[in-house]
CSV table of C-alpha atoms and ligand atoms in Angstrom, one decimal:
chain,number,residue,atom,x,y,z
A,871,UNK,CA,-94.5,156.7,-105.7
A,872,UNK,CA,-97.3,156.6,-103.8
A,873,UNK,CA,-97.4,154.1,-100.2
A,874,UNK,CA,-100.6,153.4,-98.8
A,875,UNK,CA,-100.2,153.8,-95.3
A,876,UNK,CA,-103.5,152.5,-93.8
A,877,UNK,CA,-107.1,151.5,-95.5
A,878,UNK,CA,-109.8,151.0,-93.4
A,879,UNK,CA,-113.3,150.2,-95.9
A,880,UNK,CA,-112.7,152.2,-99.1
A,881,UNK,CA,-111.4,154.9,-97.2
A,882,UNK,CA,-107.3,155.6,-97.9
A,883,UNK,CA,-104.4,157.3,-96.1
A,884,UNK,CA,-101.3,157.7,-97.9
A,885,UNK,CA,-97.9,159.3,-99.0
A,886,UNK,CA,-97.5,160.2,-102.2
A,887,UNK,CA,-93.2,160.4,-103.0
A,888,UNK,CA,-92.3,163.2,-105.6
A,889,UNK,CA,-89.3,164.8,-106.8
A,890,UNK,CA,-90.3,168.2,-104.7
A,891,UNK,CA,-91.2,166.4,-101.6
A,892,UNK,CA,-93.8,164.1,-100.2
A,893,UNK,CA,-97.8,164.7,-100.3
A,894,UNK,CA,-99.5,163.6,-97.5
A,895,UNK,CA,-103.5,162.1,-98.7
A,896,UNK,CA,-106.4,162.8,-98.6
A,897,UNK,CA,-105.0,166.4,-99.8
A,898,UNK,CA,-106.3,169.2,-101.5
A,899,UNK,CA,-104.6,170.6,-104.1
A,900,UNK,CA,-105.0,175.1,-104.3
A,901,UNK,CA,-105.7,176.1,-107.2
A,902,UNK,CA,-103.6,178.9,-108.5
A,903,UNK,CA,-105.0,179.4,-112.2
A,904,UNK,CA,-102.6,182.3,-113.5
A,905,UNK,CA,-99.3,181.0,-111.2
A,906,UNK,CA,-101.1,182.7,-108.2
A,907,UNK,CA,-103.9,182.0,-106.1
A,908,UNK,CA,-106.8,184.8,-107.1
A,909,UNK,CA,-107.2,187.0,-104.0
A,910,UNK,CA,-103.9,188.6,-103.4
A,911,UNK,CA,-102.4,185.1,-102.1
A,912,UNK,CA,-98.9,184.5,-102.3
A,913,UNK,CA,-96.6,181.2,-102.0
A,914,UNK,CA,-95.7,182.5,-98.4
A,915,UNK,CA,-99.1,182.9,-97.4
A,916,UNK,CA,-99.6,179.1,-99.0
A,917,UNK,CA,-97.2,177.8,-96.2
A,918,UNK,CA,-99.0,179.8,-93.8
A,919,UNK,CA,-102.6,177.8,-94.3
A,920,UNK,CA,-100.8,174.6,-94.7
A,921,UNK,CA,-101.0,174.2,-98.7
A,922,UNK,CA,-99.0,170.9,-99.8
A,923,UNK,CA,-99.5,171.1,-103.8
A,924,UNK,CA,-100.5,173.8,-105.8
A,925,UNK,CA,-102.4,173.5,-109.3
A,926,UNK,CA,-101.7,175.2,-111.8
A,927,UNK,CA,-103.2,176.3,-115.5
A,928,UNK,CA,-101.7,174.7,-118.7
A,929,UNK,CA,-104.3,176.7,-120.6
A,930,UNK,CA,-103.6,180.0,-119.2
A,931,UNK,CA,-100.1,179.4,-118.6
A,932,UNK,CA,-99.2,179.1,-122.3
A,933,UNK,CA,-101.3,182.2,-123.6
A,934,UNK,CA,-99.8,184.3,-120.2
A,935,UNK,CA,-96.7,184.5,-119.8
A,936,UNK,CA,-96.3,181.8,-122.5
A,937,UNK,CA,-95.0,178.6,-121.1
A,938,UNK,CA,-91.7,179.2,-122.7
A,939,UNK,CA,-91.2,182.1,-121.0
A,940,UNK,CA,-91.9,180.3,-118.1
A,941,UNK,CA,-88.6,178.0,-119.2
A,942,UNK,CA,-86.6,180.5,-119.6
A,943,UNK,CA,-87.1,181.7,-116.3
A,944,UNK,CA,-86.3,178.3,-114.8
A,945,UNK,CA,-89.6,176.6,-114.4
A,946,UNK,CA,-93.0,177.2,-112.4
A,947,UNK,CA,-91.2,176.3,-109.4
A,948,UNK,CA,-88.6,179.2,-109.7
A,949,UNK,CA,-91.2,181.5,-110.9
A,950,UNK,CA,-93.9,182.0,-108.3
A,951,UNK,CA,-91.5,180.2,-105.8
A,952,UNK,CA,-93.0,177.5,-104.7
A,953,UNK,CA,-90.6,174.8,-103.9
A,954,UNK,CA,-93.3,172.0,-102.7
A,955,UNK,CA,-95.6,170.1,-105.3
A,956,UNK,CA,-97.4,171.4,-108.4
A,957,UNK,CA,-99.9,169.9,-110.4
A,958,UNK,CA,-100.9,171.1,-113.8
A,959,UNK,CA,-103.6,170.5,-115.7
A,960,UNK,CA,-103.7,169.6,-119.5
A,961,UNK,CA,-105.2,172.4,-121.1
A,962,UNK,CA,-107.8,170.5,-122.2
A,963,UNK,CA,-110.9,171.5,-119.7
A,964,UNK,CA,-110.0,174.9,-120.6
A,965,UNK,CA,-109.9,174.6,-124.1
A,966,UNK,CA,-113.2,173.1,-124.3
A,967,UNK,CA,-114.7,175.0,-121.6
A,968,UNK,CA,-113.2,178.9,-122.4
A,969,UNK,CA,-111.8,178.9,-125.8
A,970,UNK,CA,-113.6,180.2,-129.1
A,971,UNK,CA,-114.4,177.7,-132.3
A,972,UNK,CA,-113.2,174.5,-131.5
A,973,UNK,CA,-112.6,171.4,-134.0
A,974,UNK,CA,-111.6,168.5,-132.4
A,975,UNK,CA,-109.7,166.3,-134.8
A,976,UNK,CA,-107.8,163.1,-134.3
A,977,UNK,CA,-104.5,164.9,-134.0
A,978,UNK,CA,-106.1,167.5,-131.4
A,979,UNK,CA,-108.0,170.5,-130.8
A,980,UNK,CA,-108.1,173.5,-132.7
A,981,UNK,CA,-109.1,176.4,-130.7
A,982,UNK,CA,-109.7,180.4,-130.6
A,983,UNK,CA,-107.5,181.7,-127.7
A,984,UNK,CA,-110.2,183.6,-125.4
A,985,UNK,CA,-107.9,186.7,-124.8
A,986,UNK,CA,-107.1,187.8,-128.4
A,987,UNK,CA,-108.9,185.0,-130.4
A,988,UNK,CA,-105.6,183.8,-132.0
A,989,UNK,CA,-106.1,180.2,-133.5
A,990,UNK,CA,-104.1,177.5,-131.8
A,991,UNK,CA,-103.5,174.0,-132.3
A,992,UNK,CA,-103.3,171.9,-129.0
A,993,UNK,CA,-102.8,168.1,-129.0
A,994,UNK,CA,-101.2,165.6,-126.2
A,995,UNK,CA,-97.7,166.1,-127.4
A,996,UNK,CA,-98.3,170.4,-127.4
A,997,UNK,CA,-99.7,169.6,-124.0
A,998,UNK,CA,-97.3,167.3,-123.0
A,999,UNK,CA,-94.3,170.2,-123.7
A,1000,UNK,CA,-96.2,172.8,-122.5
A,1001,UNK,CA,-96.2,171.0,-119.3
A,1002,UNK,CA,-92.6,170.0,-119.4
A,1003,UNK,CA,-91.2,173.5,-119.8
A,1004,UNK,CA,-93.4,174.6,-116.9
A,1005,UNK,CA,-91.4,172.1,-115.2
A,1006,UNK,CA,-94.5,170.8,-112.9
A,1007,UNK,CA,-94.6,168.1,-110.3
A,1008,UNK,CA,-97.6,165.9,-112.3
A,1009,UNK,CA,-98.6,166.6,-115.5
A,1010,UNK,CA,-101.9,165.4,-116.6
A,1011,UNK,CA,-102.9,163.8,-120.0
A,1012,UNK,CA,-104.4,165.5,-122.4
A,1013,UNK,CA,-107.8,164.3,-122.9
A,1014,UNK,CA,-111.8,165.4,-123.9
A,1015,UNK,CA,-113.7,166.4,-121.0
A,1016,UNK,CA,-117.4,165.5,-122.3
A,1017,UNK,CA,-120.6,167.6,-121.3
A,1018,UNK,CA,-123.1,165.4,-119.1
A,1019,UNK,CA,-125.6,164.5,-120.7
A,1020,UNK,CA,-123.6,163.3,-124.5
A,1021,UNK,CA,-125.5,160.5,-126.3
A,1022,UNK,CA,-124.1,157.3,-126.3
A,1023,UNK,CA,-122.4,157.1,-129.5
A,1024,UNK,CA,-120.5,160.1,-129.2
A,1025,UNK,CA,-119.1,159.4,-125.2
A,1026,UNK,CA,-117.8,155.8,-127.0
A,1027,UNK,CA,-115.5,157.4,-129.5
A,1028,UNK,CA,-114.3,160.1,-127.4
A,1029,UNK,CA,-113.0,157.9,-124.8
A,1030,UNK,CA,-111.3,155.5,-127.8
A,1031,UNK,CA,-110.1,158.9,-128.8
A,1032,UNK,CA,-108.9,159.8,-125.2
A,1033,UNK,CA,-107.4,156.2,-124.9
A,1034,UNK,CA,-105.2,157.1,-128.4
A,1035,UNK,CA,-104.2,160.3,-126.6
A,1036,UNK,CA,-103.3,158.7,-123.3
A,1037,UNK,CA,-100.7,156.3,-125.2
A,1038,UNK,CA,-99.7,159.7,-127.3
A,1039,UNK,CA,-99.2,161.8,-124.1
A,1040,UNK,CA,-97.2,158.7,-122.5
A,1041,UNK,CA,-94.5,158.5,-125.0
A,1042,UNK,CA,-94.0,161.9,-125.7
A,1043,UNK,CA,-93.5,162.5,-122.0
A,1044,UNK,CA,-90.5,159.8,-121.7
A,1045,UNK,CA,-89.4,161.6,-124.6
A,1046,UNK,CA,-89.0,165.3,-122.5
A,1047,UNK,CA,-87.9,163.7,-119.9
A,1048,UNK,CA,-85.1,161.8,-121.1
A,1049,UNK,CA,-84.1,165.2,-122.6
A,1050,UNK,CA,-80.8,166.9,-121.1
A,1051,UNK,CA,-82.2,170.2,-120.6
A,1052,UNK,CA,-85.9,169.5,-119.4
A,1053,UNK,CA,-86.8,171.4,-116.4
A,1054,UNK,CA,-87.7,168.5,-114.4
A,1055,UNK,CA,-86.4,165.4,-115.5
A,1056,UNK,CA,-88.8,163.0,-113.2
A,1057,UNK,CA,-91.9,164.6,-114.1
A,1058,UNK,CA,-94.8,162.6,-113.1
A,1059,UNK,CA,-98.0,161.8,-115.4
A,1060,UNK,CA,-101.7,161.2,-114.3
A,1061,UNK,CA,-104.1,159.5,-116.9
A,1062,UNK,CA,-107.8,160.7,-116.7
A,1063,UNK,CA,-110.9,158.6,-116.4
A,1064,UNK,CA,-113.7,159.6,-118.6
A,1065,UNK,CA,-117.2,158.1,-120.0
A,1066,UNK,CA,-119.6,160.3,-118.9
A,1067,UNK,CA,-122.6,158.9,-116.6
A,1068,UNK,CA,-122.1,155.8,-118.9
A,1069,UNK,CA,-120.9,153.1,-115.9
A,1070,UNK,CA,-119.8,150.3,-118.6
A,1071,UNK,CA,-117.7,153.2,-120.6
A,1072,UNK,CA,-116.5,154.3,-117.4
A,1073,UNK,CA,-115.3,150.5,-116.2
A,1074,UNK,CA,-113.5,149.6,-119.3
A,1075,UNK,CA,-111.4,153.1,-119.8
A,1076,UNK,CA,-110.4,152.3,-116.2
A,1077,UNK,CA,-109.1,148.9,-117.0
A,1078,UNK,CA,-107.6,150.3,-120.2
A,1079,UNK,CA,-105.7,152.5,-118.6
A,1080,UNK,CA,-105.1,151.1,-115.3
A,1081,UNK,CA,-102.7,148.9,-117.5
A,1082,UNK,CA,-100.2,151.4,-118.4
A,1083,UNK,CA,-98.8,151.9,-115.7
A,1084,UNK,CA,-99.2,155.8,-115.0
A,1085,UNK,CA,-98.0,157.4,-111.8
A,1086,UNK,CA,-101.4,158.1,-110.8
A,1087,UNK,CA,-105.2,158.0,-112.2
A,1088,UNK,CA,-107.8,161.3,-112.1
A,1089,UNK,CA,-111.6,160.6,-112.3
A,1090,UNK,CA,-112.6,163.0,-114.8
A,1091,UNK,CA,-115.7,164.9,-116.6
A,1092,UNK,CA,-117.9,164.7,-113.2
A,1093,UNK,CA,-118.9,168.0,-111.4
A,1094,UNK,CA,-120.3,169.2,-114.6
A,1095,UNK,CA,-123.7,169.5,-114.0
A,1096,UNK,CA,-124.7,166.4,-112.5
A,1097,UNK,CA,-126.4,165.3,-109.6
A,1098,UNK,CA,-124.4,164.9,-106.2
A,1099,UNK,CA,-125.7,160.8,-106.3
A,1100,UNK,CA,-124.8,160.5,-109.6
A,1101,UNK,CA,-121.5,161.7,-108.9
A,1102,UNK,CA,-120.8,159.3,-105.6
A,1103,UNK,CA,-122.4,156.9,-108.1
A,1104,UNK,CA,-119.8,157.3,-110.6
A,1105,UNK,CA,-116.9,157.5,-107.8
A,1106,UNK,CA,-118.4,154.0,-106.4
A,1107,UNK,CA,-118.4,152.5,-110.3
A,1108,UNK,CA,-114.8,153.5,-111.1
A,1109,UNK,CA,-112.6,153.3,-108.0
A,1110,UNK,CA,-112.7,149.1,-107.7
A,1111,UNK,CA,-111.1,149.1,-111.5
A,1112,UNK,CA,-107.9,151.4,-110.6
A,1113,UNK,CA,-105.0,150.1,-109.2
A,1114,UNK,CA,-104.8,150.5,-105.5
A,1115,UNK,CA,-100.8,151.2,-105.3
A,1116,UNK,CA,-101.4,154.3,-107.1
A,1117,UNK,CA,-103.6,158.1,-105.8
A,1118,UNK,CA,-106.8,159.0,-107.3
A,1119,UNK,CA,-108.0,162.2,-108.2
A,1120,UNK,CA,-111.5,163.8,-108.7
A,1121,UNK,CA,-111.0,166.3,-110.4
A,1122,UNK,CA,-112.5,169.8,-109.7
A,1123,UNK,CA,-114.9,168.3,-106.7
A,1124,UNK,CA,-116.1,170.3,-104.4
A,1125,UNK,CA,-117.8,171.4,-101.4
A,1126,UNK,CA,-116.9,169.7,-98.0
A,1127,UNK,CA,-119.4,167.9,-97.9
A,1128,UNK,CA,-118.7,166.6,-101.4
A,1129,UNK,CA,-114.7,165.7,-100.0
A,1130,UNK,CA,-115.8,164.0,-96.8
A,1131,UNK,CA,-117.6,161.7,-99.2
A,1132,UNK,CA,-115.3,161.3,-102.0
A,1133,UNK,CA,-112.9,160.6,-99.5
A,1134,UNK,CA,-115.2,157.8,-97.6
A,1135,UNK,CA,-115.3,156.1,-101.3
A,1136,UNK,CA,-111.4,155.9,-101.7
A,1137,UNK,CA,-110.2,159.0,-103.0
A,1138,UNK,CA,-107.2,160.9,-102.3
A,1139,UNK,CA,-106.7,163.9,-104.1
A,1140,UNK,CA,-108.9,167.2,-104.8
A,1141,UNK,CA,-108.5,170.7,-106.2
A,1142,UNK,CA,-111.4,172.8,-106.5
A,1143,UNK,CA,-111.7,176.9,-107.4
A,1144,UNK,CA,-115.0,177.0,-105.1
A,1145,UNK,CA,-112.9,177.9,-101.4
A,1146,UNK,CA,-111.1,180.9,-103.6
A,1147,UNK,CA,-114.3,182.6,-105.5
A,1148,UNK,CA,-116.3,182.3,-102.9
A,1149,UNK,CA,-114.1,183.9,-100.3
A,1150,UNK,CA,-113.5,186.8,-103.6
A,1151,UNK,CA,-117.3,187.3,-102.7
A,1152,UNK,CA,-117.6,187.1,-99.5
A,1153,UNK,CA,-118.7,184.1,-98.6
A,1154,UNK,CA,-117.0,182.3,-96.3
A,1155,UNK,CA,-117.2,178.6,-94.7
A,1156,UNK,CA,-117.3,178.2,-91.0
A,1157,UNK,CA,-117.8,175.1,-88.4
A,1158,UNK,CA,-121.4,175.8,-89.1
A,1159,UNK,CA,-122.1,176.1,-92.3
A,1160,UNK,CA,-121.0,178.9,-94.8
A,1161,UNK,CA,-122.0,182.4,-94.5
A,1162,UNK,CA,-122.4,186.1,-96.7
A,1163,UNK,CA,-119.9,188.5,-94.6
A,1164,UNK,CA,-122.2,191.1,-97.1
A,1165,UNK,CA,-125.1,190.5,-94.7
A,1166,UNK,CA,-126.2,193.3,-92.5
A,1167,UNK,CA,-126.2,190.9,-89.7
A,1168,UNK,CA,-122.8,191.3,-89.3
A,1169,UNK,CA,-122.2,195.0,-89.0
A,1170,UNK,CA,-121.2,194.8,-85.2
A,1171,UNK,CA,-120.6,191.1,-84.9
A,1172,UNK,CA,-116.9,191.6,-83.5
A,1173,UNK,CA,-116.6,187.6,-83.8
A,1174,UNK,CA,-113.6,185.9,-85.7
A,1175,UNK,CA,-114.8,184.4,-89.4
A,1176,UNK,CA,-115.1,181.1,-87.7
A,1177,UNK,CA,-114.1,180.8,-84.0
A,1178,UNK,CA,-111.8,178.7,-82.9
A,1179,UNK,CA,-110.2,179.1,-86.7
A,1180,UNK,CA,-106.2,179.5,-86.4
A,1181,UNK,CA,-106.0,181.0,-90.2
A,1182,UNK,CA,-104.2,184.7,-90.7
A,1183,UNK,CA,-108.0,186.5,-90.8
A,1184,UNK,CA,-109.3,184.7,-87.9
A,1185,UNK,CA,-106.7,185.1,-85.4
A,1186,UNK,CA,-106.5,188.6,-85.9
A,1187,UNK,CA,-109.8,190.4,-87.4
A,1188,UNK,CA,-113.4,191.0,-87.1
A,1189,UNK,CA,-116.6,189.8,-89.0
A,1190,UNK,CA,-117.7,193.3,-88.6
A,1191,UNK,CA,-114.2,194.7,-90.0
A,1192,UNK,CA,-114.2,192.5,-93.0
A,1193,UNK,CA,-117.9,193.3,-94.2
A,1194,UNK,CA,-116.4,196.8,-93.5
A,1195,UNK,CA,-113.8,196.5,-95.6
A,1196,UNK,CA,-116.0,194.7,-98.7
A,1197,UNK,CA,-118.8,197.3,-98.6
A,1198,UNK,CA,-115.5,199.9,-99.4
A,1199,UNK,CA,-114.2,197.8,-102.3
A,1200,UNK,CA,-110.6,197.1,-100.2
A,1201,UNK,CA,-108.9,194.6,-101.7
A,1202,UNK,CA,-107.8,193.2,-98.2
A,1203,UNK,CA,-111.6,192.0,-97.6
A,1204,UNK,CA,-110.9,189.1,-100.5
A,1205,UNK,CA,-107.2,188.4,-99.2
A,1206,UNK,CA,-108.3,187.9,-95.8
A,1207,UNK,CA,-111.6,186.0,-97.2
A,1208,UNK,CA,-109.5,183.7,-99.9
A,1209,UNK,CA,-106.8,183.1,-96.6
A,1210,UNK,CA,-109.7,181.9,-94.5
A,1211,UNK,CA,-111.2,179.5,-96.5
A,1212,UNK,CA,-108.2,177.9,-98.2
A,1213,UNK,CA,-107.0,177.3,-94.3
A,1214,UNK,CA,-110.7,175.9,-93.4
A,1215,UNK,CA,-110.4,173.7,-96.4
A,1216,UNK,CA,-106.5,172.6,-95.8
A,1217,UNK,CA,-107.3,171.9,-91.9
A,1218,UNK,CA,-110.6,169.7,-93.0
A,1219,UNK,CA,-108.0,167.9,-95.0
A,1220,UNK,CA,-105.7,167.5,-91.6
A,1221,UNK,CA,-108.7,166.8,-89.9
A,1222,UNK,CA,-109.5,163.8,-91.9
A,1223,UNK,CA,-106.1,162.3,-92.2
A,1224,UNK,CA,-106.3,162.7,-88.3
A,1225,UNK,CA,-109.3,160.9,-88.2
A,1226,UNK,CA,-108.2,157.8,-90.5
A,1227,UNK,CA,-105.1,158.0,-88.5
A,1228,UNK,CA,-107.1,157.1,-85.4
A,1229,UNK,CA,-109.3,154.9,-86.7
A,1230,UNK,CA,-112.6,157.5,-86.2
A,1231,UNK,CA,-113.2,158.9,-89.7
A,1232,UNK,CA,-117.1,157.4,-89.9
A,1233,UNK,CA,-117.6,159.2,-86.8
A,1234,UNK,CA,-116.0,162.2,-88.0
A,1235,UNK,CA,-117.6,162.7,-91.2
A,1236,UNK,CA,-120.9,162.2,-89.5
A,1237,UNK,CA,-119.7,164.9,-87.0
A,1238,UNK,CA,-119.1,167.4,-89.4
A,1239,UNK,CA,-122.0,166.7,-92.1
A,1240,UNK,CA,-124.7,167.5,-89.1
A,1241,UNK,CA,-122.6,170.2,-88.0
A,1242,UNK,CA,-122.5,172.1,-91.3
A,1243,UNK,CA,-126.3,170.4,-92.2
A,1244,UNK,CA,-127.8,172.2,-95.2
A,1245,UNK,CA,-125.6,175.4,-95.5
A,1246,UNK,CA,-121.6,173.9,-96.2
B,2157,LIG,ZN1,-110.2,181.5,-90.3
């Protein structure tokens, strides 16, 4: 259930009611593809950085382990222990971004796993149970995320499509639910906005499925390759036609820069893999801008990441160490990289619902976008 607390313009601060606990928005989600953050990040660590929801994998969850393995075990929840908020996605970004020879058919997808190119059939019931017996927080329909740029023709009949699946996914979810022995009973589901850089597409799926009462509605298919404008664009199009009592989601979006102005156009959730691989590489985001701990620059700079930063890495080790520790392939450079700039991300998020909270967000995002001016 989600309860908007305060709205001030577009921009939205709210509480968002689950079965593992309550989400405070604007949040971002951490993305932990495999059932762990990338990195050497665990579920303690999570708490430490201030991580509400994790996201995880339907895709890669079902090849690795297997999602009914997962079951056995007693859910996602039990099995990385994590006992706040998880999101999964449908399987469907990854199967028509990763896997081998795909068909799309009315009934669903048939795809080439990537790891052992094994043919699989995944539709929105498949995705639907694969996301029950992970037992996740929010589940998320199954639906076609489309390349940008798709001619016309074809964006119209995947979004009918993606509208049959919606309704498909919808039912067969009641279905687990009201099962005795699903793993979590009050699993939530999240419909997906798609169409493209088509706005007329875009405006009528939202109406569509803004009527079917879903617990919450994603903005999907952007970050694909298209402009930053065009993006804010699309945001702008889409978020008057979905219904204001329940979150929205961009999904896979993005920088900080890209958050502080999703955020300013009425969004409240975001997951992104950008604050993990870049801290895998060294790259790390700071109060002024991001920077390559690889750079000889930092050799002797006995400096914290970012000062003033309260994260693990910060509070206790040197630019100069961590460059050290890179250069000699130590697999504590990425942990204490990954740990820095899922915090930085997390507090921007704490910052922000600060800032609404006090009725200085404007001022804040203009703050912070000079501050980080070219480089974040
Ligand atoms: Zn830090």
């Amino acid at each position: 259930m989600y309860k908007l607390l305060k709205k001030s313009g577009k921009v939205r601060r709210g509480e968002f009611h689950t079965p593992h606990g309550v989400i405070q928005t604007p949040v971002f989600m951490n993305v932990g593809t495999l059932a762990a953050i990338k990195g050497a990040v665990s579920s303690m660590d999570l708490k430490d950085i201030g991580c509400q929801v994790e996201l995880s994998n339907t895709y890669h969850l079902h090849l690795r382990p297997g999602d009914k393995v997962v079951r056995k075990l007693g859910g996602l929840h039990k099995f990385m222990n994590w006992d706040r908020p998880i999101l999964t996605d449908s399987g469907g970004f990854q199967v028509f971004s990763l896997a081998g020879l795909r068909k799309i058919k009315e009934e669903g997808v048939y795809f080439s796993s990537h790891i052992d190119g094994k043919r699989i059939f995944m539709g929105p019931e498949e995705s639907m149970q694969i996301q029950s017996n992970l037992g996740s927080t929010i589940a998320m329909a199954f639906d076609e995320c489309i390349e940008i740029p798709s001619p016309r023709d074809y964006v119209e009949k995947s979004v009918a499509r993606t509208v049959r699946w919606l309704e498909r996914c919808k039912t067969e979810m009641d279905r687990l639910n009201a099962l005795p022995d699903t793993v979590n009973n009050k699993q939530m589901l999240f419909g997906i906005n798609q169409g493209a850089t088509y706005k007329d597409i875009r405006i009528e799926h939202a109406k569509t499925i803004s009527k079917m009462d879903l617990d919450g509605y994603a903005i999907g298919g952007l970050a694909v390759g298209e402009t930053h404008e065009e993006m804010y664009d699309i945001i702008d199009t889409v978020v008057p036609y979905l219904p204001e009592d329940k979150p929205i989601y961009l999904m896979g979006v993005g920088l900080p820069s890209n958050i502080l102005e999703a955020v300013s156009r009425g969004v409240d959730f975001f997951d992104c893999v950008l604050p993990a691989r870049n801290g895998r590489h060294g790259h790390v985001f700071t109060n002024e801008g991001k920077i390559n701990l690889m750079n000889a620059k930092f050799e002797l700079d006995d400096r914290p990441i970012d000062e003033g930063c309260q994260c693990p890495a910060c509070k206790d080790y040197t630019r100069a160490y961590i460059r050290h520790l890179f250069k000699a392939k130590e697999m504590l450079a990425m942990r204490l990289c990954v740990l820095h700039n899922l915090y930085f991300y997390n507090k921007l998020m704490e910052d922000i619902r600060n800032a609404i909270d006090n009725d200085c967000f404007e001022e804040f995002k203009r703050e912070k976008l000079e501050s980080w001016q070219g480089r974040a």
